[in-house]
Coordinates of C-alpha atoms in Angstrom, one line a residue:
M251 CA -0.3 -0.5 0.1
K252 CA 2.6 2.2 1.2
R253 CA 4.5 1.5 -2.7
I254 CA 1.4 2.9 -4.9
F255 CA 0.9 5.7 -2.4
S256 CA 4.2 6.8 -3.3
N257 CA 3.8 5.7 -7.3
L258 CA 4.1 9.5 -8.9
L259 CA 1.9 8.2 -11.4
F260 CA -0.9 7.2 -8.6
K261 CA -0.1 11.1 -7.7
V262 CA -0.9 12.5 -10.8
F263 CA -3.7 10.6 -10.7
L264 CA -5.1 11.2 -7.6
A265 CA -4.0 15.0 -7.5
I266 CA -6.3 15.2 -11.2
V267 CA -10.4 13.1 -9.5
L268 CA -9.1 15.9 -6.3
G269 CA -8.5 18.9 -8.8
I270 CA -11.9 17.8 -10.9
V271 CA -13.9 17.3 -8.4
F272 CA -12.2 20.2 -6.1
G273 CA -13.1 22.7 -8.7
Q274 CA -17.1 21.4 -9.1
Y275 CA -17.8 21.7 -5.6
L276 CA -14.9 23.7 -3.4
P277 CA -15.5 27.6 -3.1
E278 CA -14.0 30.1 -5.0
S279 CA -11.9 31.5 -2.4
I280 CA -10.2 27.9 -1.6
N281 CA -9.5 26.9 -5.0
R282 CA -8.2 30.1 -5.8
I283 CA -5.2 29.1 -3.1
F284 CA -4.3 26.2 -5.5
T285 CA -3.8 29.5 -8.0
T286 CA -1.9 31.3 -5.9
F287 CA 0.2 27.8 -5.6
N288 CA 0.2 26.9 -9.0
A289 CA 0.9 31.0 -10.2
F290 CA 4.5 31.1 -8.1
F291 CA 5.3 27.0 -9.4
G292 CA 4.8 28.4 -12.6
Q293 CA 6.9 31.2 -11.9
F294 CA 9.3 28.7 -10.2
L295 CA 9.5 26.4 -13.1
N296 CA 10.7 29.7 -15.7
F297 CA 13.0 30.2 -13.4
A298 CA 14.2 26.3 -13.1
I299 CA 13.8 25.7 -16.5
P300 CA 17.0 27.2 -18.2
L301 CA 19.5 25.2 -15.5
I302 CA 17.6 22.4 -16.0
I303 CA 19.1 22.5 -19.4
M304 CA 22.4 23.5 -18.9
G305 CA 22.9 21.1 -16.1
L306 CA 21.8 18.0 -17.8
I307 CA 22.7 19.1 -21.2
M308 CA 26.6 20.2 -20.0
P309 CA 27.6 17.1 -18.4
A310 CA 26.3 14.7 -21.5
I311 CA 27.4 16.4 -23.9
A312 CA 31.0 16.4 -22.5
D313 CA 31.1 12.5 -21.1
L314 CA 30.5 11.4 -24.6
G315 CA 33.7 12.5 -25.6
K316 CA 35.0 9.6 -23.2
G317 CA 36.8 6.2 -24.1
A318 CA 34.6 4.6 -26.8
G319 CA 35.5 6.6 -29.9
K320 CA 34.5 5.2 -32.9
L321 CA 32.0 2.9 -30.8
L322 CA 30.6 5.3 -29.1
L323 CA 29.9 7.7 -31.9
M324 CA 27.9 4.8 -34.5
T325 CA 25.6 3.7 -31.4
A326 CA 25.1 7.5 -30.4
A327 CA 24.2 8.1 -34.4
I328 CA 21.4 5.2 -34.8
A329 CA 19.8 5.9 -31.6
Y330 CA 19.8 9.5 -32.5
G331 CA 18.6 8.5 -35.8
S332 CA 15.8 5.9 -34.4
T333 CA 14.7 9.3 -31.4
L334 CA 14.6 11.3 -34.9
F335 CA 12.4 8.3 -36.7
S336 CA 9.6 8.1 -33.8
G337 CA 9.1 11.9 -33.7
F338 CA 9.2 12.8 -37.4
M339 CA 6.4 9.2 -37.8
T340 CA 4.9 10.8 -35.2
Y341 CA 4.3 14.1 -36.4
L342 CA 3.4 12.7 -40.2
T343 CA 0.8 9.9 -38.8
T344 CA -0.7 12.0 -36.5
S345 CA -0.7 15.9 -38.0
G346 CA -2.8 13.1 -40.5
I347 CA -5.9 11.7 -37.8
F348 CA -6.0 14.3 -34.9
P349 CA -7.1 17.1 -36.6
M350 CA -10.2 14.5 -37.9
L351 CA -10.2 12.8 -34.8
L352 CA -10.3 16.2 -32.6
E353 CA -12.1 18.1 -34.7
S354 CA -16.1 18.2 -32.6
H355 CA -13.4 18.8 -29.8
V356 CA -12.8 21.2 -31.3
N357 CA -16.0 22.0 -32.7
G358 CA -17.5 21.6 -28.9
A359 CA -14.2 24.0 -27.2
A360 CA -13.7 26.3 -28.8
P361 CA -12.1 28.9 -28.0
I362 CA -11.4 26.3 -25.1
A363 CA -8.9 28.5 -23.0
E364 CA -11.6 31.3 -23.1
E365 CA -14.1 28.7 -21.7
G366 CA -16.2 29.8 -18.4
P367 CA -15.4 31.6 -15.4
Q368 CA -11.7 31.8 -14.0
L369 CA -9.5 32.0 -10.8
T370 CA -7.3 35.0 -10.1
P371 CA -4.9 34.0 -7.9
Y372 CA -4.9 36.1 -4.5
F373 CA -0.7 37.6 -5.3
S374 CA 1.7 36.3 -7.7
I375 CA 5.9 36.2 -7.2
S376 CA 7.6 37.5 -10.9
I377 CA 10.7 35.5 -10.5
P378 CA 12.6 36.2 -14.4
P379 CA 15.1 33.2 -15.1
I380 CA 18.4 34.3 -15.4
L381 CA 18.9 33.5 -19.2
D382 CA 16.1 32.2 -21.2
V383 CA 15.7 28.6 -22.6
M384 CA 17.2 29.3 -26.4
S385 CA 20.4 30.8 -24.6
A386 CA 20.6 28.0 -22.4
L387 CA 20.4 25.4 -24.7
V388 CA 22.9 26.9 -27.0
L389 CA 25.0 27.3 -24.0
A390 CA 25.1 24.0 -22.7
F391 CA 25.6 22.4 -27.0
V392 CA 28.8 24.9 -26.6
V393 CA 30.1 24.6 -23.1
G394 CA 29.4 20.2 -23.2
I395 CA 31.2 20.2 -26.5
G396 CA 34.3 22.4 -26.1
L397 CA 34.3 19.4 -22.6
S398 CA 33.9 16.8 -24.5
T399 CA 37.2 17.4 -25.8
Q400 CA 39.6 18.0 -22.6
E401 CA 40.1 14.9 -20.6
E402 CA 40.3 16.6 -16.9
S403 CA 39.3 20.0 -16.7
N404 CA 38.2 22.0 -13.2
L405 CA 34.9 22.9 -15.1
K406 CA 33.9 19.3 -16.3
W407 CA 33.8 19.1 -12.5
M408 CA 32.6 22.2 -11.3
V409 CA 29.8 21.1 -14.3
R410 CA 29.4 17.3 -12.9
D411 CA 28.3 18.8 -9.9
F412 CA 26.1 21.7 -11.0
Q413 CA 24.2 18.7 -12.7
K414 CA 24.1 17.1 -9.0
I415 CA 22.2 20.1 -7.7
I416 CA 20.1 20.1 -10.3
M417 CA 18.9 16.5 -10.3
Q418 CA 18.7 17.1 -6.6
L419 CA 16.6 20.2 -7.6
I420 CA 13.9 17.9 -10.1
E421 CA 13.8 14.7 -7.5
N422 CA 13.2 16.8 -4.5
V423 CA 11.4 19.2 -5.4
I424 CA 9.9 19.6 -8.4
I425 CA 8.6 16.0 -8.7
P426 CA 7.2 16.3 -6.0
L427 CA 5.3 19.0 -6.0
L428 CA 3.8 17.9 -9.4
P429 CA 0.8 16.3 -8.4
L430 CA -0.3 20.0 -6.2
F431 CA 0.2 21.8 -9.5
I432 CA -2.0 19.3 -11.7
L433 CA -4.0 19.2 -8.7
G434 CA -4.5 23.0 -9.5
I435 CA -4.3 22.8 -13.7
F436 CA -7.5 20.2 -13.2
A437 CA -9.4 22.5 -10.4
K438 CA -8.8 26.0 -12.2
M439 CA -9.9 23.9 -15.7
S440 CA -12.9 22.2 -13.9
Y441 CA -14.3 25.2 -12.5
S442 CA -13.9 27.1 -16.0
G443 CA -15.6 23.8 -17.3
Q444 CA -12.9 22.7 -19.5
V445 CA -12.5 19.8 -17.9
F446 CA -14.3 17.2 -19.6
S447 CA -13.5 18.6 -23.2
I448 CA -9.9 17.6 -22.4
L449 CA -9.9 14.5 -20.8
S450 CA -11.7 13.2 -23.9
V451 CA -9.1 14.1 -25.8
F452 CA -7.2 12.1 -23.2
I453 CA -9.2 9.0 -24.5
S454 CA -9.0 10.0 -28.2
I455 CA -5.2 10.1 -28.0
I456 CA -4.0 7.3 -25.6
G457 CA -5.0 5.0 -28.5
V458 CA -3.3 6.3 -31.1
I459 CA 0.3 6.6 -29.6
F460 CA 0.1 2.9 -28.6
A461 CA -1.1 1.8 -31.7
L462 CA 1.8 4.4 -33.0
H463 CA 4.6 2.5 -30.4
V464 CA 3.6 -0.7 -31.6
L465 CA 3.8 -0.1 -34.8
L466 CA 7.7 1.5 -33.8
L467 CA 9.2 -1.8 -32.2
L468 CA 7.8 -4.2 -35.3
F469 CA 9.5 -1.6 -37.5
Q470 CA 12.6 -2.0 -35.1
Y471 CA 12.7 -5.3 -34.9
I472 CA 11.9 -5.8 -38.6
I473 CA 15.7 -3.3 -39.2
A474 CA 17.2 -5.7 -36.7
G475 CA 15.9 -8.9 -38.2
L476 CA 17.2 -7.8 -41.9
V477 CA 20.4 -6.9 -40.6
S478 CA 21.0 -9.8 -38.0
K479 CA 19.1 -12.3 -40.4
K480 CA 16.7 -13.8 -37.9
N481 CA 13.3 -13.4 -36.9
P482 CA 11.9 -10.3 -36.1
I483 CA 8.8 -11.5 -34.3
K484 CA 11.3 -13.9 -32.3
L485 CA 13.8 -11.6 -31.1
L486 CA 11.1 -9.2 -30.3
I487 CA 9.2 -12.0 -28.2
T488 CA 12.4 -12.5 -26.3
M489 CA 12.4 -8.5 -25.4
M490 CA 9.4 -8.8 -24.1
P491 CA 10.7 -9.4 -20.0
A492 CA 12.7 -5.9 -20.1
Y493 CA 9.3 -4.4 -22.1
F494 CA 7.2 -5.8 -19.0
T495 CA 9.8 -4.9 -16.5
A496 CA 10.2 -1.2 -17.7
L497 CA 6.0 -0.8 -17.5
G498 CA 6.2 -1.9 -13.7
T499 CA 9.6 0.3 -12.9
Q500 CA 9.2 3.2 -15.4
S501 CA 12.6 4.0 -15.0
S502 CA 15.0 3.3 -18.7
A503 CA 17.9 2.2 -15.9
A504 CA 16.5 0.3 -13.2
T505 CA 15.7 -2.2 -16.0
I506 CA 19.1 -2.6 -17.5
P507 CA 19.6 -5.7 -16.0
V508 CA 16.4 -7.3 -17.7
T509 CA 17.5 -5.3 -20.9
L510 CA 20.6 -6.7 -20.6
E511 CA 20.1 -10.4 -20.0
Q512 CA 17.1 -10.7 -22.8
A513 CA 19.5 -9.2 -25.4
L514 CA 22.4 -11.8 -25.0
K515 CA 19.8 -14.2 -25.5
N516 CA 19.5 -12.8 -28.9
G517 CA 22.4 -13.7 -29.8
V518 CA 24.4 -10.1 -28.5
S519 CA 28.4 -10.1 -27.7
E520 CA 28.8 -10.2 -23.6
K521 CA 31.1 -7.2 -25.0
I522 CA 28.6 -4.9 -27.2
A523 CA 25.3 -5.5 -24.7
G524 CA 27.5 -4.6 -21.7
F525 CA 28.4 -1.2 -23.8
V526 CA 25.1 -0.4 -25.3
I527 CA 22.4 -1.1 -23.1
P528 CA 23.2 1.3 -20.6
L529 CA 24.4 3.7 -23.2
C530 CA 20.6 3.5 -25.2
A531 CA 19.2 4.1 -21.7
T532 CA 20.1 6.8 -21.7
I533 CA 20.0 8.4 -25.1
H534 CA 17.3 6.0 -27.0
L535 CA 14.2 7.7 -26.5
S536 CA 11.7 6.6 -29.0
G537 CA 9.0 6.0 -27.0
S538 CA 9.1 9.5 -25.1
I539 CA 9.8 11.4 -27.9
M540 CA 7.0 9.6 -29.2
K541 CA 4.3 10.8 -26.2
I542 CA 5.9 14.7 -26.5
T543 CA 5.1 14.8 -30.0
A544 CA 1.3 13.4 -30.1
C545 CA 0.6 15.4 -27.5
A546 CA 1.9 19.0 -27.6
M547 CA 0.2 18.3 -31.5
A548 CA -3.4 17.0 -30.0
L549 CA -3.6 20.3 -27.3
M550 CA -2.0 23.3 -30.2
I551 CA -5.2 21.3 -32.5
L552 CA -7.6 21.9 -29.4
Y553 CA -6.1 25.3 -28.4
G554 CA -6.5 26.7 -32.1
M555 CA -2.6 27.3 -32.3
P556 CA -1.0 26.9 -35.9
F557 CA 1.3 24.4 -37.1
G558 CA 2.6 23.2 -39.6
F559 CA 5.7 20.6 -40.7
T560 CA 9.0 22.8 -40.4
L561 CA 8.0 24.7 -36.5
F562 CA 7.8 20.5 -35.5
A563 CA 10.7 19.4 -37.5
G564 CA 12.8 22.3 -35.9
F565 CA 11.3 20.9 -32.5
I566 CA 11.7 17.2 -32.6
F567 CA 15.5 17.8 -33.6
V568 CA 16.0 19.7 -30.6
L569 CA 13.8 18.0 -28.3
G570 CA 16.2 14.5 -29.0
I571 CA 19.1 16.6 -28.1
A572 CA 17.4 18.1 -25.0
M573 CA 16.8 15.1 -23.8
I574 CA 19.3 12.5 -23.7
A575 CA 20.4 13.5 -20.0
A576 CA 17.0 12.8 -18.6
P577 CA 15.9 9.9 -18.5
G578 CA 17.5 8.6 -15.2
V579 CA 15.2 11.7 -13.4
P580 CA 11.6 9.9 -12.9
G581 CA 9.3 12.2 -15.4
G582 CA 12.7 13.8 -16.6
A583 CA 12.0 13.6 -20.4
I584 CA 8.9 16.1 -20.0
M585 CA 11.3 18.1 -17.3
A586 CA 13.5 18.8 -20.3
A587 CA 11.3 19.7 -22.7
V588 CA 9.5 21.9 -21.2
G589 CA 11.5 24.8 -21.9
I590 CA 11.4 23.9 -25.7
L591 CA 7.2 23.4 -25.5
Q592 CA 7.7 27.5 -24.9
S593 CA 10.3 28.3 -26.6
M594 CA 9.5 26.2 -29.9
L595 CA 5.9 25.7 -30.2
G596 CA 4.4 28.4 -27.6
F597 CA 2.7 26.9 -25.0
N598 CA 1.5 28.3 -21.7
E599 CA 2.5 27.3 -18.5
E600 CA -2.1 25.1 -18.9
M601 CA -0.9 24.1 -21.5
I602 CA 2.7 22.8 -19.9
G603 CA 0.8 21.3 -17.1
I604 CA -1.8 19.3 -19.3
M605 CA 1.6 17.6 -21.4
I606 CA 2.8 16.9 -17.9
A607 CA 0.0 15.1 -16.7
L608 CA -0.5 13.3 -19.7
Y609 CA 3.7 12.4 -20.0
I610 CA 3.1 10.5 -16.3
A611 CA -0.1 9.0 -17.7
M612 CA 1.8 6.8 -20.2
D613 CA 5.0 6.9 -18.6
S614 CA 5.1 3.2 -18.5
F615 CA 4.8 2.8 -22.5
G616 CA 7.3 5.3 -23.0
T617 CA 10.1 3.8 -20.8
A618 CA 9.0 -0.6 -22.6
C619 CA 9.2 1.0 -25.6
N620 CA 12.6 3.2 -24.7
V621 CA 13.9 -0.5 -23.8
T622 CA 12.7 -2.9 -25.6
G623 CA 14.1 -0.4 -28.8
D624 CA 17.7 -0.2 -26.9
G625 CA 17.7 -4.6 -27.8
A626 CA 17.2 -3.9 -31.7
I627 CA 20.0 -1.3 -31.7
A628 CA 22.0 -3.8 -29.5
I629 CA 21.6 -6.5 -32.6
V630 CA 22.5 -3.8 -35.4
M631 CA 25.2 -2.8 -33.6
D632 CA 26.4 -6.9 -32.9
K633 CA 26.1 -7.2 -36.5
V634 CA 28.5 -4.1 -37.9
T635 CA 31.4 -4.5 -35.1
K636 CA 31.0 -8.2 -35.9
E637 CA 31.4 -7.4 -40.1
K638 CA 33.6 -4.6 -39.7
L639 CA 36.2 -7.0 -37.6
A640 CA 35.9 -9.9 -40.1
A641 CA 36.7 -7.3 -42.5

C-alpha cells in the first residue's frame, strides 16, 4: 500500500481526480489558493528550466567524448536516428489523424481557453529566469562540446557538481510538487468548465499513441532482423520481459539488468550488449519523443494554435538532444522538454500542466518502448561490429 501511494503515476491520477472534484464543489476562495500556488510554482519553473537544461545537457555532451571512440559515435548516431524517426513518424501520422479525430472537441470547446469563469491568484511573484531557454540550450551545447574534447578540467568537475544540484532540485523539489501543480491546473479547468473536453481528448489520443508505439517496435525489429538475418518476431518476443519490467519500474536505468539479459539471449555478444544497453538507456528515447510530439500536436489543435512541418521538424531535432540526460529522473524527459515546448511551440502554463499530466499517465509505455528498442539497436551494433572485425 505504501508503495502505491509513493508511485508518481498514482499521485498524478489522484491529483487529476481531486482537481476535478475541488473545481466542481469547493468554493472559489479555496480554489484560488491552488491557483495562487500554481502562479508561484509556474514562475519557479520558468526560472528553473534554463538551469535544468544546462545542468543536464552540459555533462551529458561532455561525457560523450570519453573512451569508446567510433563505437560510441556509431551507437549514439543510430540511437539519435531512431529517436528522430519516431518523432517524425508520430508527427506525420498524428497531423493526418488528429485534426479529424479532435474536430468535435475543437468545435465544442473553441476557444477552450476562454470558457466559463476564471480563477485568479490572491497574489503573484515574478521570478525572471537568468537566461532564456534558447540561450541556455546553445550555451549548454557550446560548453558541453568544448568539454568533450578535454580529458579532465576543473570546469568539467564543476559541471558535474552542477548536474548533481539540478538532479536534487528535480527529485526533491519539482517532482514532489508536480501533483499539486497538476491538481491546481485541473481544479481551474473544472471550475471554468473545460475539464471534460480535456479528458475526452486524453482518451482519444492515448489509443493512437499506443498503436504507434507498437508499430514503431515492429519496425525497429524488422530492421534488426534484416541486418542480423534473424526472425524479427522471435527477437521482439525475447525482449518482452524487458518491456514488462519497464512497465513496472518506469525507469530505463532500473530495467538495464533485464534488458541486458534478454539482449544476450538474442545472440548479442556480451561486450557489445554491456556497452550498448546502458548507453541507450540514457540516449535512446523513441518512446518518449513519440508521447511528447503526439500530445503537443493534440493540444495545439485543441487550443487552435497553428502548426506545420517546419515548426515540428525543428522541435523534434532539438528535443531529441535536450532529453538525452533526463530519462534517469522520474518524469525527467518531460521536464527537459518544458522549455522547448514554451520557446518553440508557444505553450503557456496551463498547456504545460496538461502536457506533464498526459506524459506521466503514459510514462510506463514510453519507457517500455525505449528499452525494448535498445535491444534492437544492440542487435544491429553487434552485427555491424562483427562484420568490421571480419573485414
